[in-house]
Amino acid sequence: MEPEQTNPIVEMTPKNQKLECSCFMQEDCELHDLNPQKRLDIMDRAIEKVQNIANGRDTTWFTSEQYMTYFSCVFFFSSIRYHGTYTGAVYQRFVEALQDNILEVILPSLEGKDNVQLLMKTMEMWAKYKILAHWLLRFFEPLGPFCSMTKGTDITDVPYYLFCDWVFDRMWNRLRGAVMRMIFQQRARRPVNLDMIKAGIDLFMEVDHKGKRFYYKNFEQVLLSHIDGRYNKLANKWLLSCSFHEYLKKALNCMYIEERRMGHYLPRNTMANVIEVTRYELMDKRIRTVVELLFRDGRHAF
């Protein structure tokens, strides 16, 4: 069972697209002192600094003056006048900065990792990627109308669509499996880090929300399916050997244990679904058979 896919809104494109501007061959250019190519060079330096900050190679943040300089450069290209020339190239720089981080930093760092190590590294990379996305979106915000008109999506969604397409979609089964294995270890009463389970589930929900996918819904379906199968087997086993009161005690105890066991890391609505599935398999689905235990073998529980 896989999360639903969405159509990617950007594709890998060639870098270093050559730019030309005939207006700056004129001495009386009306568009300030900086020509478009110089402004693009300024944005390249801004992107490099953002990448360094996100990956921990630079600990100095942007000053107000720097922020306004970078924002103004992008704003310069957001004019309708440039939609057919430079605006697309500026937007592509925004996309390439995100793609470069994914392909050159994130994916190589995840290679060779599995289970909890993969989950922990993905959380680390996601946190750094959000820093990158935050600053790039602040600088490239003026391209919002261009993105909406030409790509059919909100520019604030682009970084997270890319992360889903290139990282989470590819790693999803392994990431979900890592969290499920920790839950199984907890059920087997083996030592497990409950905070790590919660962190993994929180990651699913956050990427799910920002990337507009269905990762958490898929995880919940797999979890509930496992619980359903588990209690289906237990119910069939107990009905063969337990009295009415013994069965009722076991069923109520299971619902209590599930709430105590999983309440630490599951959201409230998912926890309610867990209890509902448990009650249905142990009681509602078999209510007639459970009541018949009162009279089985001529015994009465009154």
Coordinates of C-alpha atoms in Angstrom, one line a residue:
M1 CA 0.0 0.0 0.0
E2 CA 1.7 3.2 -1.2
P3 CA 0.9 6.9 -0.6
E4 CA -0.9 8.6 -3.4
Q5 CA 1.4 10.4 -5.8
T6 CA 1.1 13.9 -7.1
N7 CA 2.4 15.2 -10.4
P8 CA 5.8 16.8 -10.0
I9 CA 5.8 20.5 -10.6
V10 CA 9.4 20.9 -11.6
E11 CA 11.9 18.8 -13.5
M12 CA 15.6 18.6 -13.6
T13 CA 16.9 21.2 -16.1
P14 CA 20.3 22.2 -17.5
K15 CA 22.3 24.6 -15.5
N16 CA 24.2 27.8 -16.5
Q17 CA 21.6 29.0 -19.0
K18 CA 23.2 31.9 -20.9
L19 CA 21.6 35.2 -20.4
E20 CA 21.7 38.3 -22.6
C21 CA 20.3 41.7 -22.1
S22 CA 20.3 44.2 -25.0
C23 CA 19.1 47.1 -22.8
F24 CA 22.5 47.3 -21.1
M25 CA 24.2 47.9 -24.3
Q26 CA 22.6 51.4 -24.0
E27 CA 24.1 54.2 -21.9
D28 CA 20.7 55.4 -20.7
C29 CA 19.4 52.1 -19.2
E30 CA 16.3 52.9 -17.1
L31 CA 16.7 49.9 -14.8
H32 CA 19.2 51.1 -12.2
D33 CA 22.9 50.6 -12.3
L34 CA 23.0 46.8 -12.0
N35 CA 22.3 44.9 -15.2
P36 CA 20.3 41.6 -15.0
Q37 CA 23.4 39.4 -15.2
K38 CA 25.0 41.2 -12.2
R39 CA 21.8 40.8 -10.3
L40 CA 21.8 37.1 -11.1
D41 CA 25.4 36.9 -9.8
I42 CA 24.3 38.5 -6.6
M43 CA 21.5 35.9 -6.2
D44 CA 24.0 33.1 -6.9
R45 CA 26.1 34.4 -3.9
A46 CA 22.9 34.5 -1.8
I47 CA 22.0 30.9 -2.7
E48 CA 25.6 29.8 -1.8
K49 CA 25.4 31.4 1.6
V50 CA 21.9 29.9 2.3
Q51 CA 23.3 26.4 1.4
N52 CA 26.3 26.9 3.7
I53 CA 24.0 28.0 6.5
A54 CA 21.7 25.1 6.1
N55 CA 24.6 22.6 6.0
G56 CA 26.3 24.1 9.0
R57 CA 29.3 25.6 7.1
D58 CA 28.3 29.2 7.9
T59 CA 27.0 30.4 11.3
T60 CA 26.4 34.0 10.3
W61 CA 22.9 35.0 9.5
F62 CA 21.7 37.6 6.9
T63 CA 21.7 41.2 7.9
S64 CA 18.7 43.4 7.1
E65 CA 20.7 45.1 4.4
Q66 CA 21.6 41.8 2.8
Y67 CA 18.1 40.5 2.9
M68 CA 16.7 43.6 1.2
T69 CA 19.4 43.4 -1.5
Y70 CA 18.6 39.8 -2.3
F71 CA 14.9 40.4 -2.1
S72 CA 15.2 43.5 -4.4
C73 CA 17.1 41.6 -7.0
V74 CA 14.4 39.0 -7.3
F75 CA 11.7 41.7 -7.2
F76 CA 13.5 43.3 -10.1
F77 CA 12.9 40.2 -12.2
S78 CA 9.3 39.7 -11.1
S79 CA 8.0 42.4 -13.4
I80 CA 5.7 41.1 -16.2
R81 CA 8.3 42.7 -18.6
Y82 CA 10.7 39.9 -17.8
H83 CA 8.4 36.9 -17.7
G84 CA 9.6 35.9 -21.1
T85 CA 13.3 36.4 -20.5
Y86 CA 14.9 36.5 -17.1
T87 CA 12.1 35.5 -14.7
G88 CA 12.1 31.9 -15.8
A89 CA 15.9 31.8 -15.4
V90 CA 15.7 33.3 -11.9
Y91 CA 13.0 30.7 -10.9
Q92 CA 15.2 28.0 -12.3
R93 CA 18.0 29.1 -10.0
F94 CA 15.6 28.7 -7.1
V95 CA 14.7 25.2 -8.1
E96 CA 18.3 24.2 -8.9
A97 CA 19.4 25.3 -5.4
L98 CA 16.9 23.0 -3.9
Q99 CA 17.7 20.1 -6.3
D100 CA 21.4 20.5 -5.7
N101 CA 20.9 20.2 -2.0
I102 CA 18.8 17.0 -2.4
L103 CA 21.1 15.3 -5.0
E104 CA 24.5 16.4 -3.6
V105 CA 23.9 16.4 0.1
I106 CA 20.7 14.7 1.3
L107 CA 20.6 11.5 -0.9
P108 CA 24.3 10.7 -0.5
S109 CA 24.0 11.1 3.3
L110 CA 21.2 8.5 3.3
E111 CA 23.0 6.0 1.2
G112 CA 23.8 2.7 3.0
K113 CA 21.6 3.5 6.0
D114 CA 18.6 1.5 7.2
N115 CA 16.1 1.2 10.0
V116 CA 16.7 3.7 12.9
Q117 CA 19.9 5.1 11.4
L118 CA 18.0 6.0 8.2
L119 CA 15.1 7.5 10.2
M120 CA 17.5 9.6 12.3
K121 CA 19.5 10.8 9.3
T122 CA 16.3 11.7 7.4
M123 CA 15.1 13.8 10.3
E124 CA 18.5 15.6 10.5
M125 CA 18.4 16.3 6.7
W126 CA 14.8 17.4 6.8
A127 CA 15.6 19.9 9.6
K128 CA 18.5 21.4 7.5
Y129 CA 16.4 21.4 4.3
K130 CA 13.7 23.4 6.0
I131 CA 16.3 26.1 6.8
L132 CA 17.3 26.1 3.2
A133 CA 13.7 26.3 2.0
H134 CA 12.9 29.0 4.5
W135 CA 15.5 31.5 3.3
L136 CA 15.1 30.8 -0.4
L137 CA 11.4 31.3 -0.1
R138 CA 12.0 34.6 1.6
F139 CA 14.3 35.8 -1.1
F140 CA 12.3 34.4 -4.1
E141 CA 8.9 35.3 -2.8
P142 CA 8.3 37.9 -5.5
L143 CA 8.3 35.1 -8.1
G144 CA 5.0 33.8 -6.6
P145 CA 2.7 35.1 -9.3
F146 CA 5.1 33.8 -12.0
C147 CA 5.1 30.3 -10.4
S148 CA 1.3 30.3 -10.1
M149 CA 0.8 31.4 -13.7
T150 CA 3.5 29.2 -15.4
K151 CA 3.7 26.2 -13.0
G152 CA 0.2 26.1 -11.6
T153 CA 1.3 25.9 -8.0
D154 CA 2.2 28.1 -5.0
I155 CA 5.9 28.8 -4.8
T156 CA 5.8 28.0 -1.1
D157 CA 4.9 24.4 -2.0
V158 CA 7.8 23.8 -4.4
P159 CA 10.6 22.9 -1.9
Y160 CA 8.4 20.3 -0.2
Y161 CA 7.1 18.8 -3.4
L162 CA 10.7 18.3 -4.5
F163 CA 11.7 16.7 -1.1
C164 CA 8.7 14.3 -1.4
D165 CA 9.5 13.5 -5.1
W166 CA 13.2 12.8 -4.6
V167 CA 13.6 11.7 -1.0
F168 CA 10.4 10.6 0.8
D169 CA 8.8 8.8 -2.1
R170 CA 11.9 6.8 -2.7
M171 CA 12.6 6.1 1.0
W172 CA 9.0 5.8 2.2
N173 CA 8.7 2.0 2.6
R174 CA 12.0 1.9 4.5
L175 CA 11.1 4.8 6.8
R176 CA 7.7 3.4 7.6
G177 CA 9.3 0.0 8.2
A178 CA 11.7 1.5 10.7
V179 CA 8.9 3.0 12.8
M180 CA 6.8 -0.2 12.6
R181 CA 9.7 -2.3 13.7
M182 CA 10.2 -0.2 16.8
I183 CA 6.5 -0.5 17.6
F184 CA 6.8 -4.3 17.2
Q185 CA 9.8 -4.3 19.6
Q186 CA 7.7 -2.4 22.1
R187 CA 4.9 -5.0 21.8
A188 CA 7.5 -7.7 22.4
R189 CA 8.5 -5.9 25.6
R190 CA 12.0 -5.2 24.2
P191 CA 13.8 -2.0 25.0
V192 CA 12.8 0.8 22.6
N193 CA 13.1 4.6 22.4
L194 CA 9.5 5.8 22.5
D195 CA 10.7 9.4 21.8
M196 CA 12.2 8.1 18.6
I197 CA 8.9 6.5 17.5
K198 CA 7.1 9.8 18.2
A199 CA 9.8 11.8 16.3
G200 CA 9.4 9.5 13.3
I201 CA 5.6 9.8 13.4
D202 CA 5.9 13.6 13.7
L203 CA 8.2 13.6 10.7
F204 CA 5.6 11.7 8.7
M205 CA 2.9 14.2 9.6
E206 CA 5.0 17.3 8.9
V207 CA 6.2 16.1 5.5
D208 CA 2.7 14.9 4.8
H209 CA 1.3 18.4 5.5
K210 CA 3.9 20.4 3.7
G211 CA 4.2 18.1 0.7
K212 CA 0.5 17.5 0.4
R213 CA 0.9 13.8 0.3
F214 CA -0.6 10.9 2.3
Y215 CA 2.4 9.4 4.1
Y216 CA 0.8 9.5 7.5
K217 CA -2.5 8.2 6.3
N218 CA -0.7 5.3 4.7
F219 CA 1.3 4.7 7.9
E220 CA -2.0 4.7 10.0
Q221 CA -3.6 2.2 7.6
V222 CA -0.7 -0.2 7.9
L223 CA -0.7 0.1 11.7
L224 CA -4.4 -0.4 12.0
S225 CA -4.2 -3.4 9.6
H226 CA -1.6 -5.0 11.8
I227 CA -3.6 -4.4 15.0
D228 CA -6.7 -5.8 13.3
G229 CA -4.8 -9.0 12.3
R230 CA -3.3 -9.4 15.7
Y231 CA -6.5 -9.2 17.6
N232 CA -8.4 -11.4 15.1
K233 CA -6.0 -14.2 15.8
L234 CA -6.1 -13.6 19.6
A235 CA -9.9 -13.5 19.6
N236 CA -10.2 -16.8 17.8
K237 CA -7.8 -18.4 20.2
W238 CA -9.4 -17.1 23.4
L239 CA -12.9 -18.0 22.3
L240 CA -11.9 -21.7 22.2
S241 CA -10.5 -21.8 25.7
C242 CA -11.9 -18.9 27.8
S243 CA -15.1 -18.5 29.8
F244 CA -17.3 -15.4 29.3
H245 CA -15.7 -13.5 32.2
E246 CA -12.2 -14.5 31.2
Y247 CA -12.7 -13.4 27.6
L248 CA -14.3 -10.1 28.7
K249 CA -11.4 -9.4 31.1
K250 CA -8.8 -10.1 28.4
A251 CA -10.6 -7.9 25.8
L252 CA -10.9 -4.9 28.2
N253 CA -7.3 -5.4 29.3
C254 CA -6.1 -5.2 25.6
M255 CA -7.9 -1.9 25.1
Y256 CA -6.4 -0.5 28.2
I257 CA -2.9 -1.8 27.3
E258 CA -3.1 -0.4 23.8
E259 CA -4.0 3.1 25.1
R260 CA -1.1 3.0 27.6
R261 CA 1.4 1.6 25.2
M262 CA 0.7 3.8 22.2
G263 CA -0.7 6.9 23.8
H264 CA 2.8 8.2 24.2
Y265 CA 3.5 8.7 20.5
L266 CA 0.2 8.5 18.5
P267 CA -2.0 11.5 17.9
R268 CA -5.3 11.5 19.6
N269 CA -7.4 10.7 16.5
T270 CA -5.2 7.8 15.6
M271 CA -5.3 6.5 19.1
A272 CA -9.1 6.6 19.0
N273 CA -8.9 4.5 15.8
V274 CA -6.6 2.0 17.5
I275 CA -9.1 1.5 20.3
E276 CA -12.0 1.3 17.9
V277 CA -10.3 -1.4 15.8
T278 CA -9.3 -3.3 19.0
R279 CA -12.9 -3.2 20.4
Y280 CA -14.4 -4.2 17.0
E281 CA -12.2 -7.3 16.6
L282 CA -12.5 -8.4 20.2
M283 CA -16.1 -7.5 20.9
D284 CA -18.4 -5.9 18.3
K285 CA -17.5 -8.3 15.5
R286 CA -18.0 -11.4 17.8
I287 CA -20.7 -10.2 20.2
R288 CA -23.0 -13.1 19.5
T289 CA -20.2 -15.7 20.0
V290 CA -19.0 -13.9 23.1
V291 CA -22.5 -14.0 24.6
E292 CA -22.8 -17.7 23.8
L293 CA -19.8 -18.3 26.1
L294 CA -22.3 -17.8 28.9
F295 CA -24.1 -21.0 28.0
R296 CA -21.3 -23.1 26.6
D297 CA -20.9 -26.5 28.1
G298 CA -23.9 -25.8 30.3
R299 CA -22.0 -23.3 32.4
H300 CA -23.6 -20.0 33.5
A301 CA -21.7 -17.0 34.7
F302 CA -24.6 -15.6 36.8

